[in-house]
mmCIF file of N, CA and C in Angstrom:
data_model
loop_
_atom_site.group_PDB
_atom_site.id
_atom_site.type_symbol
_atom_site.label_atom_id
_atom_site.label_comp_id
_atom_site.label_asym_id
_atom_site.label_seq_id
_atom_site.Cartn_x
_atom_site.Cartn_y
_atom_site.Cartn_z
ATOM 1 N N MET A 1 -36.332 13.302 105.920
ATOM 2 C CA MET A 1 -34.942 12.938 106.156
ATOM 3 C C MET A 1 -34.179 12.814 104.835
ATOM 4 N N ARG A 2 -34.847 12.180 103.848
ATOM 5 C CA ARG A 2 -34.179 11.982 102.567
ATOM 6 C C ARG A 2 -33.822 13.319 101.926
ATOM 7 N N ASN A 3 -34.777 14.288 101.925
ATOM 8 C CA ASN A 3 -34.514 15.603 101.340
ATOM 9 C C ASN A 3 -33.382 16.315 102.058
ATOM 10 N N GLU A 4 -33.326 16.141 103.371
ATOM 11 C CA GLU A 4 -32.254 16.764 104.151
ATOM 12 C C GLU A 4 -30.901 16.189 103.741
ATOM 13 N N LEU A 5 -30.842 14.883 103.534
ATOM 14 C CA LEU A 5 -29.595 14.246 103.095
ATOM 15 C C LEU A 5 -29.238 14.675 101.670
ATOM 16 N N LEU A 6 -30.245 14.793 100.808
ATOM 17 C CA LEU A 6 -29.988 15.240 99.434
ATOM 18 C C LEU A 6 -29.342 16.620 99.411
ATOM 19 N N ASN A 7 -29.710 17.472 100.357
ATOM 20 C CA ASN A 7 -29.124 18.813 100.419
ATOM 21 C C ASN A 7 -27.637 18.768 100.722
ATOM 22 N N HIS A 8 -27.169 17.689 101.326
ATOM 23 C CA HIS A 8 -25.740 17.549 101.642
ATOM 24 C C HIS A 8 -24.944 16.905 100.514
ATOM 25 N N LEU A 9 -25.647 16.404 99.495
ATOM 26 C CA LEU A 9 -24.994 15.745 98.369
ATOM 27 C C LEU A 9 -24.133 16.743 97.603
ATOM 28 N N GLN A 10 -22.891 16.381 97.362
ATOM 29 C CA GLN A 10 -21.933 17.238 96.649
ATOM 30 C C GLN A 10 -21.480 16.549 95.363
ATOM 31 N N LEU A 11 -20.959 17.322 94.433
ATOM 32 C CA LEU A 11 -20.465 16.791 93.165
ATOM 33 C C LEU A 11 -19.416 15.714 93.390
ATOM 34 N N ASP A 12 -18.552 15.899 94.366
ATOM 35 C CA ASP A 12 -17.493 14.921 94.649
ATOM 36 C C ASP A 12 -18.047 13.589 95.147
ATOM 37 N N ASP A 13 -19.294 13.557 95.618
ATOM 38 C CA ASP A 13 -19.913 12.321 96.092
ATOM 39 C C ASP A 13 -20.383 11.438 94.935
ATOM 40 N N LEU A 14 -20.420 11.988 93.738
ATOM 41 C CA LEU A 14 -20.995 11.287 92.590
ATOM 42 C C LEU A 14 -19.927 10.694 91.697
ATOM 43 N N LYS A 15 -20.302 9.623 91.004
ATOM 44 C CA LYS A 15 -19.384 8.961 90.077
ATOM 45 C C LYS A 15 -20.091 8.710 88.745
ATOM 46 N N GLY A 16 -19.319 8.515 87.703
ATOM 47 C CA GLY A 16 -19.837 8.118 86.393
ATOM 48 C C GLY A 16 -20.848 9.089 85.809
ATOM 49 N N GLU A 17 -21.948 8.511 85.288
ATOM 50 C CA GLU A 17 -22.967 9.316 84.611
ATOM 51 C C GLU A 17 -23.638 10.306 85.557
ATOM 52 N N ALA A 18 -23.809 9.919 86.815
ATOM 53 C CA ALA A 18 -24.424 10.828 87.789
ATOM 54 C C ALA A 18 -23.549 12.070 87.955
ATOM 55 N N HIS A 19 -22.238 11.885 88.038
ATOM 56 C CA HIS A 19 -21.297 13.003 88.161
ATOM 57 C C HIS A 19 -21.364 13.891 86.922
ATOM 58 N N GLU A 20 -21.377 13.244 85.752
ATOM 59 C CA GLU A 20 -21.421 13.978 84.485
ATOM 60 C C GLU A 20 -22.712 14.792 84.359
ATOM 61 N N LEU A 21 -23.842 14.192 84.734
ATOM 62 C CA LEU A 21 -25.122 14.877 84.666
ATOM 63 C C LEU A 21 -25.166 16.061 85.626
ATOM 64 N N ALA A 22 -24.737 15.846 86.858
ATOM 65 C CA ALA A 22 -24.736 16.922 87.859
ATOM 66 C C ALA A 22 -23.815 18.059 87.435
ATOM 67 N N GLU A 23 -22.706 17.711 86.835
ATOM 68 C CA GLU A 23 -21.754 18.725 86.366
ATOM 69 C C GLU A 23 -22.377 19.531 85.221
ATOM 70 N N THR A 24 -23.176 18.881 84.403
ATOM 71 C CA THR A 24 -23.798 19.542 83.254
ATOM 72 C C THR A 24 -24.941 20.464 83.663
ATOM 73 N N ILE A 25 -25.817 19.997 84.554
ATOM 74 C CA ILE A 25 -27.008 20.780 84.892
ATOM 75 C C ILE A 25 -26.894 21.529 86.214
ATOM 76 N N GLY A 26 -25.868 21.243 86.986
ATOM 77 C CA GLY A 26 -25.698 21.899 88.286
ATOM 78 C C GLY A 26 -26.284 21.044 89.399
ATOM 79 N N MET A 27 -25.738 21.196 90.578
ATOM 80 C CA MET A 27 -26.131 20.354 91.711
ATOM 81 C C MET A 27 -27.571 20.598 92.155
ATOM 82 N N ASP A 28 -28.032 21.844 92.163
ATOM 83 C CA ASP A 28 -29.408 22.106 92.595
ATOM 84 C C ASP A 28 -30.407 21.397 91.679
ATOM 85 N N ALA A 29 -30.202 21.522 90.367
ATOM 86 C CA ALA A 29 -31.087 20.857 89.416
ATOM 87 C C ALA A 29 -30.953 19.340 89.536
ATOM 88 N N PHE A 30 -29.742 18.851 89.746
ATOM 89 C CA PHE A 30 -29.529 17.407 89.901
ATOM 90 C C PHE A 30 -30.275 16.881 91.127
ATOM 91 N N ARG A 31 -30.197 17.600 92.228
ATOM 92 C CA ARG A 31 -30.903 17.179 93.444
ATOM 93 C C ARG A 31 -32.413 17.120 93.209
ATOM 94 N N ARG A 32 -32.959 18.133 92.525
ATOM 95 C CA ARG A 32 -34.401 18.134 92.228
ATOM 96 C C ARG A 32 -34.767 16.961 91.320
ATOM 97 N N LEU A 33 -33.942 16.697 90.316
ATOM 98 C CA LEU A 33 -34.171 15.596 89.392
ATOM 99 C C LEU A 33 -34.182 14.255 90.136
ATOM 100 N N VAL A 34 -33.217 14.066 91.013
ATOM 101 C CA VAL A 34 -33.140 12.831 91.802
ATOM 102 C C VAL A 34 -34.355 12.716 92.716
ATOM 103 N N ASP A 35 -34.741 13.815 93.336
ATOM 104 C CA ASP A 35 -35.866 13.792 94.267
ATOM 105 C C ASP A 35 -37.169 13.431 93.554
ATOM 106 N N VAL A 36 -37.396 13.994 92.364
ATOM 107 C CA VAL A 36 -38.659 13.777 91.662
ATOM 108 C C VAL A 36 -38.661 12.479 90.847
ATOM 109 N N TYR A 37 -37.559 12.188 90.148
ATOM 110 C CA TYR A 37 -37.553 11.076 89.196
ATOM 111 C C TYR A 37 -36.620 9.929 89.572
ATOM 112 N N GLY A 38 -35.835 10.070 90.615
ATOM 113 C CA GLY A 38 -34.852 9.055 90.973
ATOM 114 C C GLY A 38 -35.443 7.670 91.108
ATOM 115 N N GLY A 39 -34.907 6.721 90.337
ATOM 116 C CA GLY A 39 -35.326 5.334 90.429
ATOM 117 C C GLY A 39 -36.629 4.990 89.740
ATOM 118 N N THR A 40 -37.302 5.954 89.134
ATOM 119 C CA THR A 40 -38.605 5.677 88.520
ATOM 120 C C THR A 40 -38.487 5.147 87.099
ATOM 121 N N GLY A 41 -37.387 5.454 86.425
ATOM 122 C CA GLY A 41 -37.235 5.049 85.037
ATOM 123 C C GLY A 41 -38.129 5.839 84.096
ATOM 124 N N ARG A 42 -38.687 6.941 84.560
ATOM 125 C CA ARG A 42 -39.637 7.731 83.771
ATOM 126 C C ARG A 42 -38.991 8.873 82.999
ATOM 127 N N VAL A 43 -37.722 9.106 83.173
ATOM 128 C CA VAL A 43 -37.086 10.243 82.514
ATOM 129 C C VAL A 43 -36.492 9.808 81.183
ATOM 130 N N TYR A 44 -36.909 10.494 80.141
ATOM 131 C CA TYR A 44 -36.362 10.286 78.809
ATOM 132 C C TYR A 44 -35.862 11.633 78.329
ATOM 133 N N ILE A 45 -34.645 11.694 77.899
ATOM 134 C CA ILE A 45 -34.086 12.941 77.390
ATOM 135 C C ILE A 45 -33.962 12.794 75.875
ATOM 136 N N PRO A 46 -34.794 13.519 75.124
ATOM 137 C CA PRO A 46 -34.758 13.388 73.662
ATOM 138 C C PRO A 46 -33.488 13.992 73.083
ATOM 139 N N GLN A 47 -33.141 13.532 71.892
ATOM 140 C CA GLN A 47 -31.992 14.098 71.196
ATOM 141 C C GLN A 47 -32.337 15.507 70.739
ATOM 142 N N ALA A 48 -31.342 16.358 70.712
ATOM 143 C CA ALA A 48 -31.555 17.746 70.306
ATOM 144 C C ALA A 48 -32.152 17.825 68.908
ATOM 145 N N ASP A 49 -31.701 16.966 67.996
ATOM 146 C CA ASP A 49 -32.218 16.994 66.629
ATOM 147 C C ASP A 49 -33.734 16.825 66.608
ATOM 148 N N THR A 50 -34.247 15.946 67.456
ATOM 149 C CA THR A 50 -35.684 15.705 67.516
ATOM 150 C C THR A 50 -36.422 16.940 68.012
ATOM 151 N N LEU A 51 -35.877 17.604 69.009
ATOM 152 C CA LEU A 51 -36.507 18.796 69.564
ATOM 153 C C LEU A 51 -36.480 19.973 68.592
ATOM 154 N N LEU A 52 -35.483 19.996 67.722
ATOM 155 C CA LEU A 52 -35.285 21.141 66.837
ATOM 156 C C LEU A 52 -36.053 21.054 65.526
ATOM 157 N N ILE A 53 -36.615 19.898 65.202
ATOM 158 C CA ILE A 53 -37.344 19.737 63.939
ATOM 159 C C ILE A 53 -38.500 20.731 63.805
ATOM 160 N N PRO A 54 -39.362 20.909 64.809
ATOM 161 C CA PRO A 54 -40.448 21.889 64.644
ATOM 162 C C PRO A 54 -39.948 23.316 64.432
ATOM 163 N N ILE A 55 -38.837 23.656 65.053
ATOM 164 C CA ILE A 55 -38.269 24.998 64.871
ATOM 165 C C ILE A 55 -37.742 25.150 63.451
ATOM 166 N N ARG A 56 -37.012 24.128 62.983
ATOM 167 C CA ARG A 56 -36.501 24.147 61.606
ATOM 168 C C ARG A 56 -37.648 24.285 60.621
ATOM 169 N N ASP A 57 -38.701 23.502 60.804
ATOM 170 C CA ASP A 57 -39.843 23.536 59.883
ATOM 171 C C ASP A 57 -40.518 24.896 59.888
ATOM 172 N N ARG A 58 -40.656 25.503 61.064
ATOM 173 C CA ARG A 58 -41.262 26.834 61.152
ATOM 174 C C ARG A 58 -40.414 27.851 60.394
ATOM 175 N N LEU A 59 -39.095 27.779 60.554
ATOM 176 C CA LEU A 59 -38.207 28.714 59.857
ATOM 177 C C LEU A 59 -38.285 28.520 58.346
ATOM 178 N N ILE A 60 -38.367 27.267 57.913
ATOM 179 C CA ILE A 60 -38.488 26.994 56.476
ATOM 180 C C ILE A 60 -39.787 27.603 55.944
ATOM 181 N N ARG A 61 -40.899 27.425 56.666
ATOM 182 C CA ARG A 61 -42.171 28.002 56.225
ATOM 183 C C ARG A 61 -42.096 29.529 56.178
ATOM 184 N N GLU A 62 -41.422 30.128 57.164
ATOM 185 C CA GLU A 62 -41.290 31.588 57.181
ATOM 186 C C GLU A 62 -40.439 32.083 56.014
ATOM 187 N N GLU A 63 -39.417 31.315 55.644
ATOM 188 C CA GLU A 63 -38.498 31.727 54.582
ATOM 189 C C GLU A 63 -39.051 31.463 53.183
ATOM 190 N N TYR A 64 -40.022 30.575 53.083
ATOM 191 C CA TYR A 64 -40.564 30.227 51.770
ATOM 192 C C TYR A 64 -41.334 31.414 51.200
ATOM 193 N N ASN A 65 -41.007 31.749 49.950
ATOM 194 C CA ASN A 65 -41.653 32.908 49.323
ATOM 195 C C ASN A 65 -42.444 32.547 48.072
ATOM 196 N N GLY A 66 -42.576 31.263 47.805
ATOM 197 C CA GLY A 66 -43.308 30.822 46.624
ATOM 198 C C GLY A 66 -42.404 30.402 45.482
ATOM 199 N N TYR A 67 -41.121 30.777 45.564
ATOM 200 C CA TYR A 67 -40.203 30.508 44.451
ATOM 201 C C TYR A 67 -38.860 29.920 44.885
ATOM 202 N N ASN A 68 -38.637 29.710 46.162
ATOM 203 C CA ASN A 68 -37.283 29.382 46.625
ATOM 204 C C ASN A 68 -37.130 27.972 47.213
ATOM 205 N N VAL A 69 -37.847 27.002 46.667
ATOM 206 C CA VAL A 69 -37.767 25.630 47.184
ATOM 207 C C VAL A 69 -36.326 25.114 47.111
ATOM 208 N N TYR A 70 -35.671 25.303 45.981
ATOM 209 C CA TYR A 70 -34.334 24.742 45.810
ATOM 210 C C TYR A 70 -33.314 25.412 46.724
ATOM 211 N N GLU A 71 -33.472 26.696 46.949
ATOM 212 C CA GLU A 71 -32.588 27.387 47.876
ATOM 213 C C GLU A 71 -32.768 26.846 49.291
ATOM 214 N N LEU A 72 -34.021 26.577 49.670
ATOM 215 C CA LEU A 72 -34.293 26.026 51.002
ATOM 216 C C LEU A 72 -33.723 24.612 51.138
ATOM 217 N N CYS A 73 -33.800 23.844 50.061
ATOM 218 C CA CYS A 73 -33.216 22.493 50.075
ATOM 219 C C CYS A 73 -31.729 22.560 50.382
ATOM 220 N N LYS A 74 -31.046 23.461 49.699
ATOM 221 C CA LYS A 74 -29.601 23.608 49.910
ATOM 222 C C LYS A 74 -29.291 24.134 51.299
ATOM 223 N N LYS A 75 -30.008 25.167 51.701
ATOM 224 C CA LYS A 75 -29.728 25.788 52.991
ATOM 225 C C LYS A 75 -29.915 24.813 54.147
ATOM 226 N N TRP A 76 -30.985 24.021 54.095
ATOM 227 C CA TRP A 76 -31.329 23.145 55.218
ATOM 228 C C TRP A 76 -30.881 21.704 54.995
ATOM 229 N N ASP A 77 -30.207 21.451 53.876
ATOM 230 C CA ASP A 77 -29.699 20.110 53.563
ATOM 231 C C ASP A 77 -30.823 19.074 53.600
ATOM 232 N N LEU A 78 -31.904 19.398 52.895
ATOM 233 C CA LEU A 78 -33.065 18.512 52.817
ATOM 234 C C LEU A 78 -33.413 18.265 51.359
ATOM 235 N N GLY A 79 -34.061 17.134 51.101
ATOM 236 C CA GLY A 79 -34.521 16.827 49.762
ATOM 237 C C GLY A 79 -35.743 17.665 49.404
ATOM 238 N N GLU A 80 -35.990 17.781 48.106
ATOM 239 C CA GLU A 80 -37.109 18.594 47.638
ATOM 240 C C GLU A 80 -38.443 18.092 48.186
ATOM 241 N N SER A 81 -38.638 16.779 48.219
ATOM 242 C CA SER A 81 -39.924 16.261 48.694
ATOM 243 C C SER A 81 -40.138 16.599 50.168
ATOM 244 N N MET A 82 -39.075 16.602 50.949
ATOM 245 C CA MET A 82 -39.197 16.945 52.369
ATOM 246 C C MET A 82 -39.551 18.422 52.535
ATOM 247 N N VAL A 83 -38.887 19.288 51.785
ATOM 248 C CA VAL A 83 -39.189 20.718 51.867
ATOM 249 C C VAL A 83 -40.623 20.971 51.419
ATOM 250 N N ARG A 84 -41.051 20.326 50.345
ATOM 251 C CA ARG A 84 -42.427 20.521 49.864
ATOM 252 C C ARG A 84 -43.453 20.018 50.883
ATOM 253 N N THR A 85 -43.118 18.952 51.599
ATOM 254 C CA THR A 85 -44.007 18.463 52.658
ATOM 255 C C THR A 85 -44.115 19.496 53.774
ATOM 256 N N ILE A 86 -42.995 20.090 54.134
ATOM 257 C CA ILE A 86 -42.968 21.079 55.217
ATOM 258 C C ILE A 86 -43.770 22.330 54.842
ATOM 259 N N ILE A 87 -43.662 22.748 53.587
ATOM 260 C CA ILE A 87 -44.302 24.003 53.167
ATOM 261 C C ILE A 87 -45.685 23.793 52.547
ATOM 262 N N ARG A 88 -46.206 22.583 52.577
ATOM 263 C CA ARG A 88 -47.484 22.263 51.925
ATOM 264 C C ARG A 88 -48.586 23.256 52.301
ATOM 265 N N ASP A 89 -48.767 23.506 53.589
ATOM 266 C CA ASP A 89 -49.828 24.427 54.022
ATOM 267 C C ASP A 89 -49.558 25.855 53.565
ATOM 268 N N LYS A 90 -48.286 26.239 53.569
ATOM 269 C CA LYS A 90 -47.930 27.600 53.135
ATOM 270 C C LYS A 90 -48.217 27.765 51.646
ATOM 271 N N ILE A 91 -47.947 26.727 50.848
ATOM 272 C CA ILE A 91 -48.243 26.780 49.412
ATOM 273 C C ILE A 91 -49.739 26.976 49.200
ATOM 274 N N ARG A 92 -50.539 26.199 49.925
ATOM 275 C CA ARG A 92 -52.002 26.308 49.821
ATOM 276 C C ARG A 92 -52.456 27.719 50.197
ATOM 277 N N GLU A 93 -51.873 28.245 51.261
ATOM 278 C CA GLU A 93 -52.220 29.593 51.726
ATOM 279 C C GLU A 93 -51.869 30.644 50.677
ATOM 280 N N LEU A 94 -50.693 30.523 50.070
ATOM 281 C CA LEU A 94 -50.269 31.491 49.048
ATOM 282 C C LEU A 94 -51.146 31.404 47.807
ATOM 283 N N ARG A 95 -51.553 30.195 47.441
ATOM 284 C CA ARG A 95 -52.388 30.029 46.248
ATOM 285 C C ARG A 95 -53.790 30.585 46.450
ATOM 286 N N GLN A 96 -54.291 30.521 47.677
ATOM 287 C CA GLN A 96 -55.638 30.992 47.952
ATOM 288 C C GLN A 96 -55.704 32.484 48.230
ATOM 289 N N ALA A 97 -54.567 33.090 48.494
ATOM 290 C CA ALA A 97 -54.546 34.524 48.800
ATOM 291 C C ALA A 97 -54.854 35.320 47.536
ATOM 292 N N PRO A 98 -55.643 36.373 47.663
ATOM 293 C CA PRO A 98 -55.940 37.189 46.474
ATOM 294 C C PRO A 98 -54.688 37.940 46.020
ATOM 295 N N ILE A 99 -54.621 38.158 44.736
ATOM 296 C CA ILE A 99 -53.517 38.923 44.168
ATOM 297 C C ILE A 99 -53.723 40.377 44.566
ATOM 298 N N ASP A 100 -52.639 41.088 44.829
ATOM 299 C CA ASP A 100 -52.749 42.496 45.210
ATOM 300 C C ASP A 100 -53.597 43.252 44.192
ATOM 301 N N GLY A 101 -54.596 43.953 44.688
ATOM 302 C CA GLY A 101 -55.461 44.750 43.837
ATOM 303 C C GLY A 101 -56.633 43.984 43.249
ATOM 304 N N GLN A 102 -56.640 42.662 43.441
ATOM 305 C CA GLN A 102 -57.726 41.856 42.895
ATOM 306 C C GLN A 102 -58.994 42.061 43.717
ATOM 307 N N VAL A 103 -60.123 42.199 43.040
ATOM 308 C CA VAL A 103 -61.403 42.394 43.701
ATOM 309 C C VAL A 103 -62.121 41.048 43.728
ATOM 310 N N SER A 104 -62.713 40.727 44.845
ATOM 311 C CA SER A 104 -63.460 39.488 44.988
ATOM 312 C C SER A 104 -64.866 39.663 44.440
ATOM 313 N N LEU A 105 -65.415 38.597 43.923
ATOM 314 C CA LEU A 105 -66.803 38.628 43.456
ATOM 315 C C LEU A 105 -67.763 38.890 44.605
ATOM 316 N N PHE A 106 -67.294 38.592 45.807
ATOM 317 C CA PHE A 106 -68.153 38.722 46.973
ATOM 318 C C PHE A 106 -68.033 40.086 47.643
ATOM 319 N N ASP A 107 -67.136 40.915 47.146
ATOM 320 C CA ASP A 107 -67.028 42.267 47.666
ATOM 321 C C ASP A 107 -68.153 43.105 47.076
ATOM 322 N N VAL A 108 -69.027 43.575 47.907
ATOM 323 C CA VAL A 108 -70.151 44.394 47.457
ATOM 324 C C VAL A 108 -69.789 45.845 47.667
ATOM 325 N N PRO A 109 -69.864 46.653 46.611
ATOM 326 C CA PRO A 109 -69.549 48.068 46.792
ATOM 327 C C PRO A 109 -70.593 48.732 47.684
ATOM 328 N N GLU A 110 -70.112 49.635 48.487
ATOM 329 C CA GLU A 110 -71.012 50.357 49.382
ATOM 330 C C GLU A 110 -71.861 51.339 48.570
ATOM 331 N N THR A 111 -73.129 51.386 48.866
ATOM 332 C CA THR A 111 -73.996 52.353 48.182
ATOM 333 C C THR A 111 -74.519 53.340 49.225
ATOM 334 N N GLU A 112 -74.749 54.515 48.749
ATOM 335 C CA GLU A 112 -75.213 55.562 49.689
ATOM 336 C C GLU A 112 -76.677 55.731 49.638
#
């Protein structure tokens, strides 16, 4: 019965934050949200900035070329220590990578 009544719920039936939320996500999504989470207090909507940090960090690591820390600081409006923290693993990876044309001591030449 409750689901049947929810199907009749219209935007004009809502007030305040409920109206604003339904207007933002659409009535179908609002009805599903109410049906699953209504009254439980279990829904937390994180701030966009929090959700975007891993994406920003990934882009910074992709853009880092071994020499552009200060450019990344300016571009992303971050301090040097923060950028260095983000790229720490990439720095380690670049330092451990062999130089182009470098032969490893462990490379054994093939013999016939």
